[in-house]
Amino acid sequence: MDIQLLHRPGNTAAKVSLNPAEVCTAESGAMIAMSNNINITTTTHKQGKGSILKAVKRMVAGESLFINHFEAQNTAGEVWLGTALAGDMEVMQLDNETLIVQGSSFLACEHSIEINLGWQGFKSIFSGERVFWLHLKGSGKVLISSFGAIYPIHVDGEYIVDTGHIVAFNETLDFTITKAGKSWLHSFLGGEGLVCKFHGKGTVWCQSHNPSSFGSMLGGNLRPR
Protein backbone atom coordinates (compact mmCIF):
# COMPACT_ATOMS: atom_id res chain seq x y z
CA MET A 1 0.00 0.00 0.00
CA ASP A 2 1.43 3.36 -1.05
CA ILE A 3 0.14 6.57 0.54
CA GLN A 4 0.72 9.98 -1.03
CA LEU A 5 -0.26 13.12 0.91
CA LEU A 6 -1.36 16.08 -1.20
CA HIS A 7 -2.28 19.74 -0.53
CA ARG A 8 -0.41 19.82 2.79
CA PRO A 9 -0.56 21.08 5.44
CA GLY A 10 -3.90 22.91 5.71
CA ASN A 11 -6.16 20.82 3.49
CA THR A 12 -4.44 17.47 3.23
CA ALA A 13 -5.93 14.60 1.24
CA ALA A 14 -4.47 11.09 1.03
CA LYS A 15 -4.14 9.15 -2.21
CA VAL A 16 -3.89 5.45 -1.31
CA SER A 17 -2.64 3.20 -4.12
CA LEU A 18 -3.45 -0.50 -3.79
CA ASN A 19 -2.05 -3.52 -5.61
CA PRO A 20 -4.47 -6.27 -6.72
CA ALA A 21 -6.05 -8.00 -3.67
CA GLU A 22 -4.46 -5.45 -1.32
CA VAL A 23 -6.78 -4.06 1.41
CA CYS A 24 -6.88 -0.67 3.12
CA THR A 25 -8.96 -0.32 6.32
CA ALA A 26 -10.37 3.19 6.80
CA GLU A 27 -12.66 5.12 9.11
CA SER A 28 -16.30 5.28 7.98
CA GLY A 29 -17.03 8.36 5.85
CA ALA A 30 -13.36 9.04 5.04
CA MET A 31 -13.59 8.16 1.33
CA ILE A 32 -13.53 11.10 -1.10
CA ALA A 33 -13.28 9.13 -4.34
CA MET A 34 -12.00 5.81 -5.66
CA SER A 35 -11.30 3.94 -8.88
CA ASN A 36 -14.03 1.75 -10.34
CA ASN A 37 -12.32 -1.57 -9.52
CA ILE A 38 -12.30 -1.02 -5.74
CA ASN A 39 -14.58 -3.25 -3.69
CA ILE A 40 -15.86 -2.00 -0.30
CA THR A 41 -16.65 -4.27 2.64
CA THR A 42 -18.14 -2.73 5.79
CA THR A 43 -17.70 -4.39 9.20
CA THR A 44 -17.70 -3.49 12.88
CA HIS A 45 -14.01 -4.34 13.18
CA LYS A 46 -11.34 -6.15 11.16
CA GLN A 47 -12.60 -8.24 8.25
CA GLY A 48 -13.75 -11.61 9.50
CA LYS A 49 -13.42 -10.53 13.14
CA GLY A 50 -16.28 -8.10 13.57
CA SER A 51 -18.55 -8.02 16.61
CA ILE A 52 -21.09 -5.67 18.13
CA LEU A 53 -19.03 -5.46 21.34
CA LYS A 54 -15.99 -4.23 19.45
CA ALA A 55 -18.16 -1.74 17.59
CA VAL A 56 -19.53 -0.35 20.84
CA LYS A 57 -15.98 -0.01 22.17
CA ARG A 58 -15.03 1.94 19.05
CA MET A 59 -17.94 4.32 19.63
CA VAL A 60 -16.79 4.89 23.21
CA ALA A 61 -13.39 5.90 21.85
CA GLY A 62 -15.01 8.44 19.53
CA GLU A 63 -14.91 6.37 16.35
CA SER A 64 -17.72 5.37 14.03
CA LEU A 65 -19.75 2.19 14.56
CA PHE A 66 -18.43 0.73 11.29
CA ILE A 67 -15.15 0.73 9.38
CA ASN A 68 -14.65 0.19 5.65
CA HIS A 69 -12.22 -2.13 3.89
CA PHE A 70 -11.19 -1.12 0.37
CA GLU A 71 -9.81 -3.91 -1.81
CA ALA A 72 -8.45 -3.60 -5.34
CA GLN A 73 -9.99 -6.18 -7.67
CA ASN A 74 -7.93 -7.83 -10.47
CA THR A 75 -5.86 -4.70 -11.19
CA ALA A 76 -4.25 -1.93 -9.13
CA GLY A 77 -6.58 0.78 -7.85
CA GLU A 78 -6.66 3.90 -5.71
CA VAL A 79 -8.73 5.47 -2.94
CA TRP A 80 -8.75 9.14 -1.91
CA LEU A 81 -9.32 9.82 1.79
CA GLY A 82 -10.16 13.05 3.66
CA THR A 83 -11.31 14.34 7.05
CA ALA A 84 -14.14 16.49 8.42
CA LEU A 85 -11.83 19.13 9.92
CA ALA A 86 -9.20 20.96 7.88
CA GLY A 87 -5.66 19.97 8.75
CA ASP A 88 -2.72 17.72 8.04
CA MET A 89 -2.04 13.97 7.95
CA GLU A 90 0.93 11.79 8.79
CA VAL A 91 1.92 8.31 7.61
CA MET A 92 3.35 6.18 10.41
CA GLN A 93 5.29 2.96 9.80
CA LEU A 94 4.82 0.50 12.65
CA ASP A 95 7.34 -2.29 13.14
CA ASN A 96 5.78 -4.81 15.52
CA GLU A 97 4.90 -2.00 17.94
CA THR A 98 1.88 -0.15 19.33
CA LEU A 99 0.79 3.41 18.60
CA ILE A 100 -1.80 5.02 20.88
CA VAL A 101 -4.13 7.36 18.96
CA GLN A 102 -6.99 9.59 20.10
CA GLY A 103 -10.21 8.38 18.47
CA SER A 104 -10.91 11.22 16.04
CA SER A 105 -7.33 11.16 14.66
CA PHE A 106 -7.40 7.62 13.24
CA LEU A 107 -8.02 7.64 9.48
CA ALA A 108 -6.72 4.43 7.89
CA CYS A 109 -4.22 1.58 8.10
CA GLU A 110 -2.98 -1.50 6.34
CA HIS A 111 -5.05 -4.63 6.86
CA SER A 112 -2.22 -6.19 8.91
CA ILE A 113 -2.70 -3.62 11.71
CA GLU A 114 -4.84 -4.70 14.66
CA ILE A 115 -7.23 -2.03 15.99
CA ASN A 116 -7.95 -2.38 19.70
CA LEU A 117 -9.32 -0.25 22.50
CA GLY A 118 -7.05 0.82 25.36
CA TRP A 119 -7.98 1.96 28.87
CA GLN A 120 -5.98 4.98 30.01
CA GLY A 121 -7.44 5.01 33.51
CA PHE A 122 -9.46 7.58 35.41
CA LYS A 123 -6.76 10.19 34.76
CA SER A 124 -8.30 10.68 31.30
CA ILE A 125 -11.63 11.63 32.88
CA PHE A 126 -10.02 14.41 34.87
CA SER A 127 -8.16 15.64 31.79
CA GLY A 128 -11.49 16.30 30.05
CA GLU A 129 -10.61 13.79 27.33
CA ARG A 130 -11.95 10.35 26.51
CA VAL A 131 -11.27 7.49 28.90
CA PHE A 132 -10.47 5.14 26.02
CA TRP A 133 -7.89 5.47 23.24
CA LEU A 134 -7.28 3.38 20.13
CA HIS A 135 -4.29 1.04 20.23
CA LEU A 136 -2.94 0.31 16.74
CA LYS A 137 -0.65 -2.71 16.94
CA GLY A 138 1.46 -4.69 14.45
CA SER A 139 3.61 -4.02 11.42
CA GLY A 140 2.47 -1.81 8.57
CA LYS A 141 1.38 1.71 7.65
CA VAL A 142 -1.01 3.82 9.70
CA LEU A 143 -2.57 7.10 8.54
CA ILE A 144 -3.47 9.63 11.23
CA SER A 145 -4.97 13.12 10.89
CA SER A 146 -4.93 16.37 12.86
CA PHE A 147 -6.92 19.57 13.20
CA GLY A 148 -4.43 22.08 11.83
CA ALA A 149 -0.74 21.26 11.55
CA ILE A 150 0.72 18.07 13.00
CA TYR A 151 4.21 17.88 14.44
CA PRO A 152 6.26 15.48 16.59
CA ILE A 153 7.67 16.23 20.02
CA HIS A 154 10.48 13.90 21.08
CA VAL A 155 10.33 13.14 24.80
CA ASP A 156 13.29 11.91 26.83
CA GLY A 157 12.31 12.39 30.45
CA GLU A 158 9.27 14.64 30.94
CA TYR A 159 7.23 16.91 28.68
CA ILE A 160 3.91 18.75 29.13
CA VAL A 161 1.23 18.81 26.41
CA ASP A 162 -2.26 20.34 26.51
CA THR A 163 -4.82 17.54 26.50
CA GLY A 164 -6.76 18.85 23.49
CA HIS A 165 -3.67 18.95 21.27
CA ILE A 166 -2.64 15.28 21.56
CA VAL A 167 -2.96 13.25 18.36
CA ALA A 168 -0.93 10.12 19.14
CA PHE A 169 2.01 8.86 21.18
CA ASN A 170 4.28 5.85 21.52
CA GLU A 171 3.32 3.10 23.94
CA THR A 172 6.71 3.61 25.61
CA LEU A 173 5.33 6.82 27.15
CA ASP A 174 3.08 7.17 30.17
CA PHE A 175 1.35 10.34 31.37
CA THR A 176 -0.11 11.93 34.45
CA ILE A 177 -2.62 14.79 34.71
CA THR A 178 -1.34 17.97 36.32
CA LYS A 179 -1.80 21.74 36.35
CA ALA A 180 -0.15 23.93 33.72
CA GLY A 181 1.06 26.68 36.06
CA LYS A 182 2.63 26.79 39.50
CA SER A 183 -0.81 26.94 41.12
CA TRP A 184 -4.31 25.79 40.19
CA LEU A 185 -5.54 29.39 40.20
CA HIS A 186 -2.91 30.53 37.70
CA SER A 187 -3.55 27.49 35.50
CA PHE A 188 -7.27 28.14 35.13
CA LEU A 189 -7.03 31.93 34.94
CA GLY A 190 -4.45 31.51 32.17
CA GLY A 191 -6.90 29.37 30.19
CA GLU A 192 -4.72 26.24 30.29
CA GLY A 193 -6.33 24.22 33.08
CA LEU A 194 -5.23 20.57 33.08
CA VAL A 195 -2.38 19.22 30.99
CA CYS A 196 -0.70 15.86 30.37
CA LYS A 197 2.80 15.38 31.72
CA PHE A 198 4.43 12.61 29.69
CA HIS A 199 7.12 10.42 31.22
CA GLY A 200 9.64 8.17 29.49
CA LYS A 201 11.24 8.07 26.06
CA GLY A 202 9.25 8.31 22.85
CA THR A 203 7.32 10.67 20.59
CA VAL A 204 4.09 12.61 21.05
CA TRP A 205 2.40 13.90 17.89
CA CYS A 206 0.49 17.14 18.47
CA GLN A 207 -2.01 19.21 16.51
CA SER A 208 -1.86 22.99 16.33
CA HIS A 209 -5.62 23.46 16.94
CA ASN A 210 -7.91 22.17 19.67
CA PRO A 211 -11.20 20.76 18.28
CA SER A 212 -13.07 21.25 21.58
CA SER A 213 -12.01 24.89 21.90
CA PHE A 214 -12.92 25.52 18.27
CA GLY A 215 -16.35 23.93 18.77
CA SER A 216 -17.03 26.01 21.89
CA MET A 217 -16.07 29.23 20.14
CA LEU A 218 -18.06 28.43 17.00
CA GLY A 219 -21.12 27.06 18.77
CA GLY A 220 -22.01 30.30 20.50
CA ASN A 221 -22.11 32.13 17.17
CA LEU A 222 -24.38 29.67 15.37
CA ARG A 223 -28.02 30.56 14.89
CA PRO A 224 -30.58 28.16 16.35
CA ARG A 225 -32.24 25.94 13.75
PDB file of C-alpha atoms in Angstrom:
ATOM      1  CA  MET A   1       0.000   0.000   0.000  1.00  0.00           C
ATOM      2  CA  ASP A   2       1.426   3.356  -1.052  1.00  0.00           C
ATOM      3  CA  ILE A   3       0.136   6.572   0.537  1.00  0.00           C
ATOM      4  CA  GLN A   4       0.715   9.985  -1.031  1.00  0.00           C
ATOM      5  CA  LEU A   5      -0.260  13.118   0.913  1.00  0.00           C
ATOM      6  CA  LEU A   6      -1.356  16.082  -1.197  1.00  0.00           C
ATOM      7  CA  HIS A   7      -2.280  19.738  -0.529  1.00  0.00           C
ATOM      8  CA  ARG A   8      -0.410  19.817   2.785  1.00  0.00           C
ATOM      9  CA  PRO A   9      -0.560  21.080   5.442  1.00  0.00           C
ATOM     10  CA  GLY A  10      -3.895  22.908   5.713  1.00  0.00           C
ATOM     11  CA  ASN A  11      -6.161  20.818   3.487  1.00  0.00           C
ATOM     12  CA  THR A  12      -4.442  17.468   3.225  1.00  0.00           C
ATOM     13  CA  ALA A  13      -5.929  14.601   1.240  1.00  0.00           C
ATOM     14  CA  ALA A  14      -4.468  11.092   1.027  1.00  0.00           C
ATOM     15  CA  LYS A  15      -4.144   9.150  -2.208  1.00  0.00           C
ATOM     16  CA  VAL A  16      -3.895   5.449  -1.313  1.00  0.00           C
ATOM     17  CA  SER A  17      -2.635   3.195  -4.120  1.00  0.00           C
ATOM     18  CA  LEU A  18      -3.452  -0.503  -3.790  1.00  0.00           C
ATOM     19  CA  ASN A  19      -2.054  -3.517  -5.612  1.00  0.00           C
ATOM     20  CA  PRO A  20      -4.468  -6.266  -6.721  1.00  0.00           C
ATOM     21  CA  ALA A  21      -6.051  -8.002  -3.675  1.00  0.00           C
ATOM     22  CA  GLU A  22      -4.464  -5.454  -1.315  1.00  0.00           C
ATOM     23  CA  VAL A  23      -6.776  -4.063   1.413  1.00  0.00           C
ATOM     24  CA  CYS A  24      -6.881  -0.674   3.123  1.00  0.00           C
ATOM     25  CA  THR A  25      -8.957  -0.320   6.319  1.00  0.00           C
ATOM     26  CA  ALA A  26     -10.369   3.189   6.801  1.00  0.00           C
ATOM     27  CA  GLU A  27     -12.662   5.123   9.106  1.00  0.00           C
ATOM     28  CA  SER A  28     -16.301   5.284   7.981  1.00  0.00           C
ATOM     29  CA  GLY A  29     -17.029   8.359   5.854  1.00  0.00           C
ATOM     30  CA  ALA A  30     -13.358   9.045   5.040  1.00  0.00           C
ATOM     31  CA  MET A  31     -13.590   8.157   1.333  1.00  0.00           C
ATOM     32  CA  ILE A  32     -13.528  11.100  -1.097  1.00  0.00           C
ATOM     33  CA  ALA A  33     -13.282   9.132  -4.337  1.00  0.00           C
ATOM     34  CA  MET A  34     -11.995   5.806  -5.660  1.00  0.00           C
ATOM     35  CA  SER A  35     -11.298   3.942  -8.882  1.00  0.00           C
ATOM     36  CA  ASN A  36     -14.025   1.745 -10.342  1.00  0.00           C
ATOM     37  CA  ASN A  37     -12.317  -1.572  -9.521  1.00  0.00           C
ATOM     38  CA  ILE A  38     -12.302  -1.018  -5.736  1.00  0.00           C
ATOM     39  CA  ASN A  39     -14.584  -3.247  -3.686  1.00  0.00           C
ATOM     40  CA  ILE A  40     -15.861  -1.996  -0.298  1.00  0.00           C
ATOM     41  CA  THR A  41     -16.655  -4.273   2.643  1.00  0.00           C
ATOM     42  CA  THR A  42     -18.141  -2.732   5.794  1.00  0.00           C
ATOM     43  CA  THR A  43     -17.700  -4.391   9.199  1.00  0.00           C
ATOM     44  CA  THR A  44     -17.705  -3.491  12.880  1.00  0.00           C
ATOM     45  CA  HIS A  45     -14.013  -4.343  13.181  1.00  0.00           C
ATOM     46  CA  LYS A  46     -11.337  -6.149  11.163  1.00  0.00           C
ATOM     47  CA  GLN A  47     -12.604  -8.242   8.248  1.00  0.00           C
ATOM     48  CA  GLY A  48     -13.752 -11.611   9.496  1.00  0.00           C
ATOM     49  CA  LYS A  49     -13.419 -10.528  13.139  1.00  0.00           C
ATOM     50  CA  GLY A  50     -16.277  -8.096  13.571  1.00  0.00           C
ATOM     51  CA  SER A  51     -18.547  -8.018  16.606  1.00  0.00           C
ATOM     52  CA  ILE A  52     -21.090  -5.669  18.128  1.00  0.00           C
ATOM     53  CA  LEU A  53     -19.034  -5.463  21.343  1.00  0.00           C
ATOM     54  CA  LYS A  54     -15.986  -4.225  19.455  1.00  0.00           C
ATOM     55  CA  ALA A  55     -18.163  -1.742  17.588  1.00  0.00           C
ATOM     56  CA  VAL A  56     -19.525  -0.346  20.839  1.00  0.00           C
ATOM     57  CA  LYS A  57     -15.979  -0.013  22.166  1.00  0.00           C
ATOM     58  CA  ARG A  58     -15.025   1.944  19.053  1.00  0.00           C
ATOM     59  CA  MET A  59     -17.940   4.315  19.626  1.00  0.00           C
ATOM     60  CA  VAL A  60     -16.790   4.894  23.213  1.00  0.00           C
ATOM     61  CA  ALA A  61     -13.387   5.904  21.846  1.00  0.00           C
ATOM     62  CA  GLY A  62     -15.012   8.438  19.529  1.00  0.00           C
ATOM     63  CA  GLU A  63     -14.914   6.374  16.354  1.00  0.00           C
ATOM     64  CA  SER A  64     -17.724   5.366  14.028  1.00  0.00           C
ATOM     65  CA  LEU A  65     -19.752   2.194  14.557  1.00  0.00           C
ATOM     66  CA  PHE A  66     -18.428   0.734  11.288  1.00  0.00           C
ATOM     67  CA  ILE A  67     -15.154   0.728   9.378  1.00  0.00           C
ATOM     68  CA  ASN A  68     -14.646   0.194   5.652  1.00  0.00           C
ATOM     69  CA  HIS A  69     -12.222  -2.135   3.886  1.00  0.00           C
ATOM     70  CA  PHE A  70     -11.187  -1.117   0.368  1.00  0.00           C
ATOM     71  CA  GLU A  71      -9.815  -3.912  -1.806  1.00  0.00           C
ATOM     72  CA  ALA A  72      -8.453  -3.605  -5.339  1.00  0.00           C
ATOM     73  CA  GLN A  73      -9.993  -6.177  -7.670  1.00  0.00           C
ATOM     74  CA  ASN A  74      -7.934  -7.825 -10.467  1.00  0.00           C
ATOM     75  CA  THR A  75      -5.858  -4.705 -11.191  1.00  0.00           C
ATOM     76  CA  ALA A  76      -4.253  -1.931  -9.129  1.00  0.00           C
ATOM     77  CA  GLY A  77      -6.578   0.783  -7.852  1.00  0.00           C
ATOM     78  CA  GLU A  78      -6.662   3.896  -5.708  1.00  0.00           C
ATOM     79  CA  VAL A  79      -8.730   5.472  -2.944  1.00  0.00           C
ATOM     80  CA  TRP A  80      -8.754   9.145  -1.910  1.00  0.00           C
ATOM     81  CA  LEU A  81      -9.320   9.825   1.793  1.00  0.00           C
ATOM     82  CA  GLY A  82     -10.161  13.046   3.658  1.00  0.00           C
ATOM     83  CA  THR A  83     -11.313  14.343   7.052  1.00  0.00           C
ATOM     84  CA  ALA A  84     -14.142  16.489   8.419  1.00  0.00           C
ATOM     85  CA  LEU A  85     -11.826  19.128   9.920  1.00  0.00           C
ATOM     86  CA  ALA A  86      -9.204  20.959   7.878  1.00  0.00           C
ATOM     87  CA  GLY A  87      -5.665  19.975   8.753  1.00  0.00           C
ATOM     88  CA  ASP A  88      -2.723  17.724   8.044  1.00  0.00           C
ATOM     89  CA  MET A  89      -2.043  13.973   7.953  1.00  0.00           C
ATOM     90  CA  GLU A  90       0.930  11.790   8.788  1.00  0.00           C
ATOM     91  CA  VAL A  91       1.916   8.314   7.610  1.00  0.00           C
ATOM     92  CA  MET A  92       3.354   6.176  10.415  1.00  0.00           C
ATOM     93  CA  GLN A  93       5.290   2.957   9.797  1.00  0.00           C
ATOM     94  CA  LEU A  94       4.816   0.495  12.651  1.00  0.00           C
ATOM     95  CA  ASP A  95       7.338  -2.287  13.145  1.00  0.00           C
ATOM     96  CA  ASN A  96       5.784  -4.807  15.519  1.00  0.00           C
ATOM     97  CA  GLU A  97       4.897  -2.001  17.942  1.00  0.00           C
ATOM     98  CA  THR A  98       1.884  -0.150  19.330  1.00  0.00           C
ATOM     99  CA  LEU A  99       0.790   3.412  18.598  1.00  0.00           C
ATOM    100  CA  ILE A 100      -1.804   5.022  20.882  1.00  0.00           C
ATOM    101  CA  VAL A 101      -4.132   7.356  18.964  1.00  0.00           C
ATOM    102  CA  GLN A 102      -6.986   9.591  20.096  1.00  0.00           C
ATOM    103  CA  GLY A 103     -10.211   8.382  18.470  1.00  0.00           C
ATOM    104  CA  SER A 104     -10.912  11.218  16.040  1.00  0.00           C
ATOM    105  CA  SER A 105      -7.333  11.164  14.656  1.00  0.00           C
ATOM    106  CA  PHE A 106      -7.396   7.622  13.236  1.00  0.00           C
ATOM    107  CA  LEU A 107      -8.021   7.638   9.481  1.00  0.00           C
ATOM    108  CA  ALA A 108      -6.724   4.432   7.885  1.00  0.00           C
ATOM    109  CA  CYS A 109      -4.222   1.581   8.096  1.00  0.00           C
ATOM    110  CA  GLU A 110      -2.981  -1.500   6.345  1.00  0.00           C
ATOM    111  CA  HIS A 111      -5.050  -4.631   6.864  1.00  0.00           C
ATOM    112  CA  SER A 112      -2.222  -6.185   8.905  1.00  0.00           C
ATOM    113  CA  ILE A 113      -2.697  -3.621  11.715  1.00  0.00           C
ATOM    114  CA  GLU A 114      -4.836  -4.704  14.663  1.00  0.00           C
ATOM    115  CA  ILE A 115      -7.226  -2.028  15.987  1.00  0.00           C
ATOM    116  CA  ASN A 116      -7.947  -2.377  19.702  1.00  0.00           C
ATOM    117  CA  LEU A 117      -9.318  -0.253  22.499  1.00  0.00           C
ATOM    118  CA  GLY A 118      -7.053   0.824  25.359  1.00  0.00           C
ATOM    119  CA  TRP A 119      -7.985   1.960  28.868  1.00  0.00           C
ATOM    120  CA  GLN A 120      -5.981   4.976  30.008  1.00  0.00           C
ATOM    121  CA  GLY A 121      -7.440   5.014  33.512  1.00  0.00           C
ATOM    122  CA  PHE A 122      -9.464   7.584  35.409  1.00  0.00           C
ATOM    123  CA  LYS A 123      -6.764  10.187  34.764  1.00  0.00           C
ATOM    124  CA  SER A 124      -8.301  10.681  31.305  1.00  0.00           C
ATOM    125  CA  ILE A 125     -11.630  11.634  32.884  1.00  0.00           C
ATOM    126  CA  PHE A 126     -10.017  14.410  34.869  1.00  0.00           C
ATOM    127  CA  SER A 127      -8.164  15.642  31.793  1.00  0.00           C
ATOM    128  CA  GLY A 128     -11.490  16.304  30.050  1.00  0.00           C
ATOM    129  CA  GLU A 129     -10.608  13.795  27.331  1.00  0.00           C
ATOM    130  CA  ARG A 130     -11.953  10.352  26.513  1.00  0.00           C
ATOM    131  CA  VAL A 131     -11.268   7.492  28.896  1.00  0.00           C
ATOM    132  CA  PHE A 132     -10.467   5.136  26.018  1.00  0.00           C
ATOM    133  CA  TRP A 133      -7.889   5.470  23.238  1.00  0.00           C
ATOM    134  CA  LEU A 134      -7.284   3.378  20.130  1.00  0.00           C
ATOM    135  CA  HIS A 135      -4.292   1.042  20.233  1.00  0.00           C
ATOM    136  CA  LEU A 136      -2.941   0.307  16.742  1.00  0.00           C
ATOM    137  CA  LYS A 137      -0.649  -2.711  16.937  1.00  0.00           C
ATOM    138  CA  GLY A 138       1.456  -4.691  14.451  1.00  0.00           C
ATOM    139  CA  SER A 139       3.611  -4.020  11.421  1.00  0.00           C
ATOM    140  CA  GLY A 140       2.468  -1.808   8.569  1.00  0.00           C
ATOM    141  CA  LYS A 141       1.380   1.707   7.654  1.00  0.00           C
ATOM    142  CA  VAL A 142      -1.007   3.824   9.700  1.00  0.00           C
ATOM    143  CA  LEU A 143      -2.569   7.097   8.543  1.00  0.00           C
ATOM    144  CA  ILE A 144      -3.471   9.635  11.231  1.00  0.00           C
ATOM    145  CA  SER A 145      -4.968  13.118  10.889  1.00  0.00           C
ATOM    146  CA  SER A 146      -4.933  16.368  12.858  1.00  0.00           C
ATOM    147  CA  PHE A 147      -6.922  19.573  13.201  1.00  0.00           C
ATOM    148  CA  GLY A 148      -4.433  22.084  11.827  1.00  0.00           C
ATOM    149  CA  ALA A 149      -0.736  21.259  11.546  1.00  0.00           C
ATOM    150  CA  ILE A 150       0.721  18.068  12.999  1.00  0.00           C
ATOM    151  CA  TYR A 151       4.211  17.878  14.443  1.00  0.00           C
ATOM    152  CA  PRO A 152       6.259  15.485  16.592  1.00  0.00           C
ATOM    153  CA  ILE A 153       7.672  16.226  20.019  1.00  0.00           C
ATOM    154  CA  HIS A 154      10.481  13.899  21.083  1.00  0.00           C
ATOM    155  CA  VAL A 155      10.332  13.143  24.795  1.00  0.00           C
ATOM    156  CA  ASP A 156      13.285  11.905  26.827  1.00  0.00           C
ATOM    157  CA  GLY A 157      12.306  12.391  30.451  1.00  0.00           C
ATOM    158  CA  GLU A 158       9.270  14.638  30.945  1.00  0.00           C
ATOM    159  CA  TYR A 159       7.227  16.911  28.676  1.00  0.00           C
ATOM    160  CA  ILE A 160       3.914  18.755  29.132  1.00  0.00           C
ATOM    161  CA  VAL A 161       1.232  18.812  26.409  1.00  0.00           C
ATOM    162  CA  ASP A 162      -2.260  20.340  26.506  1.00  0.00           C
ATOM    163  CA  THR A 163      -4.816  17.536  26.495  1.00  0.00           C
ATOM    164  CA  GLY A 164      -6.763  18.854  23.486  1.00  0.00           C
ATOM    165  CA  HIS A 165      -3.668  18.946  21.275  1.00  0.00           C
ATOM    166  CA  ILE A 166      -2.643  15.283  21.556  1.00  0.00           C
ATOM    167  CA  VAL A 167      -2.961  13.249  18.355  1.00  0.00           C
ATOM    168  CA  ALA A 168      -0.931  10.124  19.136  1.00  0.00           C
ATOM    169  CA  PHE A 169       2.007   8.858  21.178  1.00  0.00           C
ATOM    170  CA  ASN A 170       4.279   5.846  21.522  1.00  0.00           C
ATOM    171  CA  GLU A 171       3.318   3.097  23.939  1.00  0.00           C
ATOM    172  CA  THR A 172       6.709   3.609  25.610  1.00  0.00           C
ATOM    173  CA  LEU A 173       5.335   6.825  27.149  1.00  0.00           C
ATOM    174  CA  ASP A 174       3.082   7.167  30.174  1.00  0.00           C
ATOM    175  CA  PHE A 175       1.352  10.336  31.369  1.00  0.00           C
ATOM    176  CA  THR A 176      -0.110  11.934  34.449  1.00  0.00           C
ATOM    177  CA  ILE A 177      -2.617  14.789  34.710  1.00  0.00           C
ATOM    178  CA  THR A 178      -1.341  17.970  36.318  1.00  0.00           C
ATOM    179  CA  LYS A 179      -1.803  21.744  36.348  1.00  0.00           C
ATOM    180  CA  ALA A 180      -0.151  23.929  33.722  1.00  0.00           C
ATOM    181  CA  GLY A 181       1.060  26.676  36.062  1.00  0.00           C
ATOM    182  CA  LYS A 182       2.630  26.790  39.502  1.00  0.00           C
ATOM    183  CA  SER A 183      -0.809  26.940  41.115  1.00  0.00           C
ATOM    184  CA  TRP A 184      -4.312  25.789  40.194  1.00  0.00           C
ATOM    185  CA  LEU A 185      -5.535  29.386  40.198  1.00  0.00           C
ATOM    186  CA  HIS A 186      -2.913  30.534  37.704  1.00  0.00           C
ATOM    187  CA  SER A 187      -3.555  27.493  35.500  1.00  0.00           C
ATOM    188  CA  PHE A 188      -7.273  28.139  35.129  1.00  0.00           C
ATOM    189  CA  LEU A 189      -7.029  31.934  34.936  1.00  0.00           C
ATOM    190  CA  GLY A 190      -4.454  31.509  32.170  1.00  0.00           C
ATOM    191  CA  GLY A 191      -6.904  29.369  30.186  1.00  0.00           C
ATOM    192  CA  GLU A 192      -4.718  26.243  30.292  1.00  0.00           C
ATOM    193  CA  GLY A 193      -6.332  24.216  33.078  1.00  0.00           C
ATOM    194  CA  LEU A 194      -5.235  20.568  33.082  1.00  0.00           C
ATOM    195  CA  VAL A 195      -2.375  19.222  30.985  1.00  0.00           C
ATOM    196  CA  CYS A 196      -0.701  15.863  30.375  1.00  0.00           C
ATOM    197  CA  LYS A 197       2.805  15.382  31.717  1.00  0.00           C
ATOM    198  CA  PHE A 198       4.433  12.606  29.689  1.00  0.00           C
ATOM    199  CA  HIS A 199       7.117  10.416  31.216  1.00  0.00           C
ATOM    200  CA  GLY A 200       9.637   8.173  29.494  1.00  0.00           C
ATOM    201  CA  LYS A 201      11.235   8.074  26.058  1.00  0.00           C
ATOM    202  CA  GLY A 202       9.246   8.306  22.847  1.00  0.00           C
ATOM    203  CA  THR A 203       7.319  10.674  20.592  1.00  0.00           C
ATOM    204  CA  VAL A 204       4.089  12.612  21.046  1.00  0.00           C
ATOM    205  CA  TRP A 205       2.398  13.903  17.891  1.00  0.00           C
ATOM    206  CA  CYS A 206       0.493  17.142  18.473  1.00  0.00           C
ATOM    207  CA  GLN A 207      -2.009  19.206  16.510  1.00  0.00           C
ATOM    208  CA  SER A 208      -1.861  22.986  16.331  1.00  0.00           C
ATOM    209  CA  HIS A 209      -5.615  23.460  16.938  1.00  0.00           C
ATOM    210  CA  ASN A 210      -7.905  22.173  19.670  1.00  0.00           C
ATOM    211  CA  PRO A 211     -11.205  20.761  18.279  1.00  0.00           C
ATOM    212  CA  SER A 212     -13.070  21.248  21.583  1.00  0.00           C
ATOM    213  CA  SER A 213     -12.009  24.890  21.902  1.00  0.00           C
ATOM    214  CA  PHE A 214     -12.921  25.515  18.272  1.00  0.00           C
ATOM    215  CA  GLY A 215     -16.348  23.932  18.773  1.00  0.00           C
ATOM    216  CA  SER A 216     -17.027  26.012  21.893  1.00  0.00           C
ATOM    217  CA  MET A 217     -16.072  29.233  20.137  1.00  0.00           C
ATOM    218  CA  LEU A 218     -18.059  28.433  17.000  1.00  0.00           C
ATOM    219  CA  GLY A 219     -21.115  27.063  18.771  1.00  0.00           C
ATOM    220  CA  GLY A 220     -22.010  30.304  20.503  1.00  0.00           C
ATOM    221  CA  ASN A 221     -22.115  32.129  17.173  1.00  0.00           C
ATOM    222  CA  LEU A 222     -24.377  29.670  15.373  1.00  0.00           C
ATOM    223  CA  ARG A 223     -28.020  30.565  14.886  1.00  0.00           C
ATOM    224  CA  PRO A 224     -30.580  28.156  16.355  1.00  0.00           C
ATOM    225  CA  ARG A 225     -32.242  25.935  13.748  1.00  0.00           C
TER     226      ARG A 225
END
